[in-house]
C-alpha cells in the first residue's frame, strides 16, 4: 500500500528551533509548525523536504536523521520530521505568515499545530543537546 507522507524539518541553529506560522487552513491559521509539506509522486521524502523548504523559506537544506514518532494524519497521510541543516540562504517566510526562532525554554508556550505537539519532548531534547 502506498502511504502518503508529509515531511517536516526541525532546523536548529545556535540553540533555537525554526518554526513557521501557518496561514491556512482556517483551523490552523496562526499556529506554528515545523515547515514542510506533502511528498509528491516520484519524490523521495528528503527530496520533498528540500523542495518545500526552498519554496517556502528560500533556503537550500540537507535532511539528516529522523526525529520523533511518525504521526498519523487524516486521509491516510503520515507526518514525519527530520533534523535538517541549512546549507545556504537565510530563511524568510515566502508562504507562511512569519518565521521565528525558539529556545527549549520558550517552546512549551508556543501555539504549535496539534500534530507537532507530539514532538515537543524530542525537540526540547535536540535543542538542549545543541
Ligand atoms: N502538517 C502538520 N505539521 C507540519 C506540517 C504539516 O500537521 N509540521 C499537516 C497540515 C496538513 C498536512 O500536514 O494537514 C499537509 O501539510 P501542508 O498543507 O503544509 O502541505 P502542502 O503544502 O504540501 O499542501 P498543499 O500543497 O495541499 O498546500
Short mmCIF file of N, CA and C and ligand atoms in Angstrom, two decimals:
data_model
loop_
_atom_site.label_atom_id
_atom_site.label_comp_id
_atom_site.label_asym_id
_atom_site.label_seq_id
_atom_site.Cartn_x
_atom_site.Cartn_y
_atom_site.Cartn_z
N UNK A 1 0.84 -1.20 0.00
CA UNK A 1 0.00 0.00 0.00
C UNK A 1 0.88 1.25 0.00
N UNK A 2 0.44 2.23 -0.71
CA UNK A 2 1.22 3.47 -0.80
C UNK A 2 0.72 4.49 0.21
N UNK A 3 1.50 4.68 1.27
CA UNK A 3 1.12 5.67 2.28
C UNK A 3 1.69 7.01 1.84
N UNK A 4 0.87 8.04 1.86
CA UNK A 4 1.37 9.36 1.50
C UNK A 4 2.01 10.00 2.72
N UNK A 5 3.19 10.56 2.50
CA UNK A 5 3.98 11.10 3.60
C UNK A 5 3.99 12.63 3.52
N UNK A 6 3.85 13.25 4.67
CA UNK A 6 4.09 14.69 4.81
C UNK A 6 5.38 14.83 5.61
N UNK A 7 6.32 15.60 5.08
CA UNK A 7 7.63 15.75 5.74
C UNK A 7 7.73 17.13 6.37
N UNK A 8 8.48 17.19 7.48
CA UNK A 8 8.64 18.45 8.19
C UNK A 8 10.08 18.53 8.69
N UNK A 9 10.60 19.75 8.80
CA UNK A 9 12.01 19.96 9.13
C UNK A 9 12.17 20.56 10.52
N UNK A 10 13.06 19.93 11.31
CA UNK A 10 13.49 20.52 12.58
C UNK A 10 14.86 21.13 12.33
N UNK A 11 14.88 22.45 12.20
CA UNK A 11 16.11 23.19 11.90
C UNK A 11 16.53 23.91 13.18
N UNK A 12 17.69 23.53 13.71
CA UNK A 12 18.21 24.15 14.94
C UNK A 12 19.50 24.90 14.61
N UNK A 13 19.52 26.17 14.94
CA UNK A 13 20.72 26.98 14.77
C UNK A 13 20.95 27.76 16.06
N UNK A 14 22.16 27.67 16.59
CA UNK A 14 22.52 28.40 17.82
C UNK A 14 21.51 28.19 18.94
N UNK A 15 21.08 26.94 19.13
CA UNK A 15 20.20 26.61 20.26
C UNK A 15 18.76 27.06 20.10
N UNK A 16 18.38 27.41 18.87
CA UNK A 16 16.99 27.79 18.63
C UNK A 16 16.41 27.01 17.46
N UNK A 17 15.12 26.71 17.60
CA UNK A 17 14.40 25.94 16.58
C UNK A 17 13.61 26.89 15.68
N UNK A 18 13.73 26.66 14.38
CA UNK A 18 12.95 27.46 13.41
C UNK A 18 11.52 26.92 13.35
N UNK A 19 10.57 27.80 13.56
CA UNK A 19 9.16 27.45 13.36
C UNK A 19 8.53 28.44 12.39
N UNK A 20 7.50 28.00 11.70
CA UNK A 20 6.81 28.84 10.72
C UNK A 20 5.34 28.90 11.09
N UNK A 21 4.77 30.09 10.93
CA UNK A 21 3.38 30.30 11.35
C UNK A 21 2.43 30.15 10.16
N UNK A 22 1.50 29.19 10.27
CA UNK A 22 0.59 28.88 9.16
C UNK A 22 -0.44 29.97 8.96
N UNK A 23 -0.87 30.09 7.71
CA UNK A 23 -1.98 30.99 7.36
C UNK A 23 -3.25 30.18 7.11
N UNK A 24 -3.10 28.93 6.69
CA UNK A 24 -4.25 28.12 6.28
C UNK A 24 -4.00 26.67 6.62
N UNK A 25 -5.05 25.84 6.67
CA UNK A 25 -6.47 26.21 6.62
C UNK A 25 -6.88 27.00 7.86
N UNK A 26 -8.13 27.44 7.88
CA UNK A 26 -8.60 28.31 8.97
C UNK A 26 -8.33 27.69 10.34
N UNK A 27 -8.48 26.37 10.43
CA UNK A 27 -8.30 25.70 11.73
C UNK A 27 -6.86 25.81 12.24
N UNK A 28 -5.91 26.00 11.33
CA UNK A 28 -4.50 26.07 11.73
C UNK A 28 -3.93 27.49 11.61
N UNK A 29 -4.78 28.43 11.20
CA UNK A 29 -4.32 29.81 10.97
C UNK A 29 -3.71 30.38 12.26
N UNK A 30 -2.48 30.86 12.16
CA UNK A 30 -1.83 31.48 13.31
C UNK A 30 -1.01 30.52 14.15
N UNK A 31 -1.16 29.22 13.92
CA UNK A 31 -0.40 28.24 14.69
C UNK A 31 0.97 28.01 14.04
N UNK A 32 1.92 27.58 14.87
CA UNK A 32 3.30 27.41 14.42
C UNK A 32 3.58 25.94 14.13
N UNK A 33 4.42 25.69 13.11
CA UNK A 33 4.72 24.32 12.71
C UNK A 33 6.19 24.19 12.32
N UNK A 34 6.64 22.92 12.29
CA UNK A 34 7.89 22.63 11.59
C UNK A 34 7.55 22.72 10.11
N UNK A 35 8.27 23.54 9.34
CA UNK A 35 7.91 23.73 7.93
C UNK A 35 8.10 22.45 7.11
N UNK A 36 7.30 22.31 6.07
CA UNK A 36 7.41 21.12 5.22
C UNK A 36 6.18 21.01 4.33
N UNK A 37 5.86 19.78 3.92
CA UNK A 37 4.68 19.57 3.08
C UNK A 37 4.64 18.16 2.53
N UNK A 38 3.72 17.94 1.60
CA UNK A 38 3.47 16.59 1.09
C UNK A 38 4.55 16.14 0.10
N UNK A 39 4.90 14.87 0.21
CA UNK A 39 5.79 14.24 -0.78
C UNK A 39 4.99 14.04 -2.06
N UNK A 40 5.51 14.54 -3.18
CA UNK A 40 4.83 14.41 -4.47
C UNK A 40 5.25 13.10 -5.14
N UNK A 41 4.41 12.59 -6.07
CA UNK A 41 4.77 11.35 -6.77
C UNK A 41 6.16 11.47 -7.40
N UNK A 42 6.98 10.42 -7.25
CA UNK A 42 8.32 10.41 -7.86
C UNK A 42 9.39 11.02 -6.99
N UNK A 43 9.01 11.63 -5.89
CA UNK A 43 9.99 12.23 -4.99
C UNK A 43 10.28 11.30 -3.82
N UNK A 44 11.52 11.34 -3.32
CA UNK A 44 11.79 10.72 -2.03
C UNK A 44 11.35 11.74 -0.96
N UNK A 45 11.13 11.26 0.26
CA UNK A 45 10.75 12.21 1.31
C UNK A 45 11.78 13.32 1.49
N UNK A 46 13.06 12.97 1.41
CA UNK A 46 14.07 14.03 1.64
C UNK A 46 14.16 14.99 0.44
N UNK A 47 13.89 14.48 -0.77
CA UNK A 47 13.77 15.39 -1.94
C UNK A 47 12.65 16.39 -1.69
N UNK A 48 11.53 15.87 -1.21
CA UNK A 48 10.34 16.71 -0.99
C UNK A 48 10.64 17.78 0.05
N UNK A 49 11.35 17.38 1.10
CA UNK A 49 11.66 18.35 2.14
C UNK A 49 12.54 19.46 1.58
N UNK A 50 13.54 19.07 0.79
CA UNK A 50 14.43 20.06 0.18
C UNK A 50 13.61 21.04 -0.68
N UNK A 51 12.69 20.50 -1.49
CA UNK A 51 11.86 21.34 -2.37
C UNK A 51 10.96 22.27 -1.54
N UNK A 52 10.29 21.70 -0.55
CA UNK A 52 9.35 22.51 0.25
C UNK A 52 10.08 23.67 0.95
N UNK A 53 11.28 23.38 1.47
CA UNK A 53 12.00 24.43 2.21
C UNK A 53 12.53 25.50 1.25
N UNK A 54 12.86 25.08 0.03
CA UNK A 54 13.27 26.06 -1.00
C UNK A 54 12.07 26.96 -1.34
N UNK A 55 10.90 26.31 -1.57
CA UNK A 55 9.69 27.05 -1.96
C UNK A 55 9.17 27.96 -0.85
N UNK A 56 9.21 27.43 0.38
CA UNK A 56 8.54 28.14 1.48
C UNK A 56 9.45 29.13 2.21
N UNK A 57 10.76 28.80 2.24
CA UNK A 57 11.67 29.59 3.09
C UNK A 57 12.88 30.14 2.34
N UNK A 58 13.01 29.78 1.05
CA UNK A 58 14.11 30.29 0.22
C UNK A 58 15.48 29.85 0.74
N UNK A 59 15.56 28.61 1.24
CA UNK A 59 16.85 28.08 1.71
C UNK A 59 17.14 26.73 1.06
N UNK A 60 18.43 26.45 0.93
CA UNK A 60 18.89 25.13 0.49
C UNK A 60 19.25 24.34 1.74
N UNK A 61 18.81 23.09 1.79
CA UNK A 61 18.95 22.31 3.03
C UNK A 61 19.37 20.88 2.75
N UNK A 62 19.75 20.20 3.80
CA UNK A 62 20.11 18.79 3.73
C UNK A 62 19.44 18.10 4.92
N UNK A 63 18.57 17.12 4.61
CA UNK A 63 17.88 16.41 5.69
C UNK A 63 18.83 15.40 6.33
N UNK A 64 18.78 15.28 7.64
CA UNK A 64 19.58 14.31 8.38
C UNK A 64 18.70 13.24 8.99
N UNK A 65 18.95 12.94 10.26
CA UNK A 65 18.21 11.86 10.93
C UNK A 65 16.76 12.24 11.19
N UNK A 66 15.93 11.21 11.28
CA UNK A 66 14.54 11.41 11.70
C UNK A 66 14.51 11.84 13.16
N UNK A 67 13.48 12.60 13.51
CA UNK A 67 13.28 12.96 14.91
C UNK A 67 11.81 12.75 15.26
N UNK A 68 11.57 12.12 16.42
CA UNK A 68 10.19 11.93 16.88
C UNK A 68 9.48 10.80 16.18
N UNK A 69 8.27 10.54 16.66
CA UNK A 69 7.46 9.45 16.08
C UNK A 69 6.83 9.93 14.77
N UNK A 70 6.36 8.95 13.98
CA UNK A 70 5.58 9.26 12.79
C UNK A 70 4.13 9.47 13.25
N UNK A 71 3.53 10.57 12.85
CA UNK A 71 2.19 10.92 13.35
C UNK A 71 1.16 10.62 12.25
N UNK A 72 0.17 9.77 12.54
CA UNK A 72 -0.88 9.52 11.53
C UNK A 72 -1.80 10.74 11.40
N UNK A 73 -2.07 11.12 10.15
CA UNK A 73 -2.98 12.24 9.87
C UNK A 73 -4.26 11.69 9.25
N UNK A 74 -5.19 12.55 8.95
CA UNK A 74 -6.41 12.14 8.24
C UNK A 74 -6.05 11.73 6.81
N UNK A 75 -6.97 11.06 6.14
CA UNK A 75 -6.84 10.71 4.71
C UNK A 75 -5.63 9.84 4.41
N UNK A 76 -5.19 8.99 5.35
CA UNK A 76 -4.10 8.05 5.09
C UNK A 76 -2.73 8.69 5.01
N UNK A 77 -2.61 9.96 5.37
CA UNK A 77 -1.30 10.61 5.38
C UNK A 77 -0.56 10.30 6.68
N UNK A 78 0.77 10.28 6.61
CA UNK A 78 1.56 10.24 7.84
C UNK A 78 2.55 11.39 7.81
N UNK A 79 2.80 11.92 8.99
CA UNK A 79 3.66 13.10 9.13
C UNK A 79 4.95 12.67 9.81
N UNK A 80 6.08 13.06 9.22
CA UNK A 80 7.37 12.66 9.80
C UNK A 80 8.35 13.83 9.75
N UNK A 81 9.20 13.90 10.77
CA UNK A 81 10.13 15.03 10.88
C UNK A 81 11.58 14.56 10.74
N UNK A 82 12.39 15.43 10.18
CA UNK A 82 13.83 15.18 10.02
C UNK A 82 14.60 16.35 10.61
N UNK A 83 15.66 16.03 11.34
CA UNK A 83 16.62 17.07 11.69
C UNK A 83 17.24 17.55 10.38
N UNK A 84 17.29 18.84 10.18
CA UNK A 84 17.68 19.38 8.87
C UNK A 84 18.66 20.53 9.04
N UNK A 85 19.67 20.54 8.17
CA UNK A 85 20.68 21.60 8.21
C UNK A 85 20.43 22.59 7.08
N UNK A 86 20.66 23.86 7.36
CA UNK A 86 20.65 24.86 6.28
C UNK A 86 22.02 24.81 5.60
N UNK A 87 22.02 24.63 4.28
CA UNK A 87 23.26 24.61 3.51
C UNK A 87 23.58 26.02 3.02
N UNK A 88 22.56 26.73 2.56
CA UNK A 88 22.76 28.12 2.16
C UNK A 88 21.45 28.90 2.21
N UNK A 89 21.59 30.21 2.33
CA UNK A 89 20.42 31.08 2.37
C UNK A 89 20.04 31.45 3.78
N UNK A 90 19.22 32.48 3.87
CA UNK A 90 18.69 32.95 5.15
C UNK A 90 17.18 32.78 5.06
N UNK A 91 16.59 31.98 5.99
CA UNK A 91 15.17 31.69 5.86
C UNK A 91 14.29 32.94 5.96
N UNK A 92 13.30 33.00 5.09
CA UNK A 92 12.30 34.08 5.16
C UNK A 92 10.96 33.47 4.77
N UNK A 93 9.89 34.04 5.28
CA UNK A 93 8.55 33.47 5.09
C UNK A 93 8.01 33.87 3.71
N UNK A 94 8.06 32.93 2.74
CA UNK A 94 7.52 33.21 1.41
C UNK A 94 6.04 32.81 1.35
N UNK A 95 5.64 31.90 2.23
CA UNK A 95 4.28 31.34 2.17
C UNK A 95 3.59 31.45 3.53
N UNK A 96 4.38 31.38 4.59
CA UNK A 96 3.84 31.46 5.95
C UNK A 96 3.62 32.92 6.35
N UNK A 97 2.90 33.12 7.46
CA UNK A 97 2.68 34.47 7.98
C UNK A 97 3.96 35.04 8.56
N UNK A 98 4.79 34.17 9.14
CA UNK A 98 6.04 34.61 9.79
C UNK A 98 6.90 33.39 10.06
N UNK A 99 8.17 33.65 10.34
CA UNK A 99 9.00 32.60 10.92
C UNK A 99 9.54 33.12 12.25
N UNK A 100 9.95 32.19 13.10
CA UNK A 100 10.53 32.58 14.38
C UNK A 100 11.50 31.52 14.85
N UNK A 101 12.37 31.92 15.77
CA UNK A 101 13.38 31.01 16.33
C UNK A 101 13.12 30.89 17.82
N UNK A 102 13.02 29.66 18.34
CA UNK A 102 12.57 29.44 19.71
C UNK A 102 13.54 28.54 20.46
N UNK A 103 13.85 28.92 21.70
CA UNK A 103 14.72 28.12 22.56
C UNK A 103 13.90 27.01 23.23
N UNK A 104 14.60 26.06 23.86
CA UNK A 104 13.92 24.97 24.57
C UNK A 104 13.01 25.54 25.65
N UNK A 105 13.44 26.60 26.31
CA UNK A 105 12.64 27.19 27.38
C UNK A 105 11.37 27.85 26.84
N UNK A 106 11.46 28.39 25.62
CA UNK A 106 10.30 29.09 25.04
C UNK A 106 9.29 28.14 24.40
N UNK A 107 9.77 27.00 23.97
CA UNK A 107 8.96 26.10 23.13
C UNK A 107 7.61 25.68 23.73
N UNK A 108 7.56 25.31 25.02
CA UNK A 108 6.27 24.84 25.56
C UNK A 108 5.15 25.87 25.47
N UNK A 109 5.50 27.15 25.43
CA UNK A 109 4.48 28.21 25.41
C UNK A 109 4.05 28.59 23.98
N UNK A 110 4.71 27.99 22.98
CA UNK A 110 4.38 28.33 21.59
C UNK A 110 3.09 27.62 21.19
N UNK A 111 2.23 28.31 20.43
CA UNK A 111 1.00 27.69 19.92
C UNK A 111 1.32 26.83 18.71
N UNK A 112 1.75 25.60 18.98
CA UNK A 112 2.11 24.67 17.90
C UNK A 112 0.84 24.05 17.30
N UNK A 113 0.91 23.67 16.02
CA UNK A 113 -0.19 22.87 15.45
C UNK A 113 -0.26 21.56 16.25
N UNK A 114 -1.47 21.02 16.45
CA UNK A 114 -1.62 19.87 17.35
C UNK A 114 -0.70 18.70 17.02
N UNK A 115 -0.54 18.37 15.74
CA UNK A 115 0.30 17.21 15.39
C UNK A 115 1.74 17.40 15.86
N UNK A 116 2.26 18.58 15.70
CA UNK A 116 3.67 18.83 16.02
C UNK A 116 3.92 18.82 17.53
N UNK A 117 2.85 19.01 18.29
CA UNK A 117 2.97 18.95 19.75
C UNK A 117 3.52 17.60 20.22
N UNK A 118 3.23 16.54 19.44
CA UNK A 118 3.74 15.20 19.76
C UNK A 118 5.26 15.18 19.87
N UNK A 119 5.90 16.08 19.15
CA UNK A 119 7.37 16.06 19.07
C UNK A 119 8.02 16.95 20.11
N UNK A 120 7.23 17.60 20.94
CA UNK A 120 7.77 18.58 21.89
C UNK A 120 8.94 18.02 22.71
N UNK A 121 8.82 16.84 23.35
CA UNK A 121 9.95 16.34 24.15
C UNK A 121 11.20 16.11 23.29
N UNK A 122 11.00 15.58 22.09
CA UNK A 122 12.15 15.31 21.20
C UNK A 122 12.81 16.63 20.78
N UNK A 123 11.99 17.63 20.49
CA UNK A 123 12.54 18.92 20.05
C UNK A 123 13.27 19.61 21.19
N UNK A 124 12.69 19.55 22.38
CA UNK A 124 13.36 20.16 23.55
C UNK A 124 14.71 19.47 23.78
N UNK A 125 14.73 18.14 23.66
CA UNK A 125 15.97 17.38 23.87
C UNK A 125 17.01 17.80 22.82
N UNK A 126 16.59 17.91 21.57
CA UNK A 126 17.52 18.29 20.50
C UNK A 126 18.07 19.69 20.74
N UNK A 127 17.21 20.59 21.21
CA UNK A 127 17.65 21.96 21.47
C UNK A 127 18.64 21.99 22.63
N UNK A 128 18.35 21.24 23.68
CA UNK A 128 19.23 21.26 24.85
C UNK A 128 20.58 20.61 24.53
N UNK A 129 20.58 19.66 23.57
CA UNK A 129 21.81 18.96 23.20
C UNK A 129 22.65 19.77 22.22
N UNK A 130 22.05 20.81 21.63
CA UNK A 130 22.74 21.53 20.54
C UNK A 130 23.76 22.52 21.08
N1 LIG B 1 1.15 19.31 8.85
C1 LIG B 1 1.32 19.28 10.23
N2 LIG B 1 2.51 19.65 10.77
C2 LIG B 1 3.52 20.06 9.97
C3 LIG B 1 3.37 20.10 8.57
C4 LIG B 1 2.16 19.70 8.04
O1 LIG B 1 0.40 18.91 10.96
N3 LIG B 1 4.67 20.40 10.55
C5 LIG B 1 -0.15 18.89 8.28
C6 LIG B 1 -1.01 20.05 7.85
C7 LIG B 1 -1.78 19.46 6.71
C8 LIG B 1 -0.87 18.40 6.11
O2 LIG B 1 0.09 18.11 7.12
O3 LIG B 1 -2.92 18.78 7.24
C9 LIG B 1 -0.19 18.83 4.82
O4 LIG B 1 0.64 19.94 5.12
P1 LIG B 1 0.73 21.20 4.14
O5 LIG B 1 -0.64 21.76 3.89
O6 LIG B 1 1.73 22.12 4.71
O7 LIG B 1 1.33 20.51 2.87
P2 LIG B 1 1.44 21.05 1.38
O8 LIG B 1 1.99 22.44 1.43
O9 LIG B 1 2.19 20.06 0.58
O10 LIG B 1 -0.08 21.04 0.99
P3 LIG B 1 -0.79 21.73 -0.24
O11 LIG B 1 0.12 21.56 -1.41
O12 LIG B 1 -2.07 20.96 -0.30
O13 LIG B 1 -0.99 23.16 0.22
#
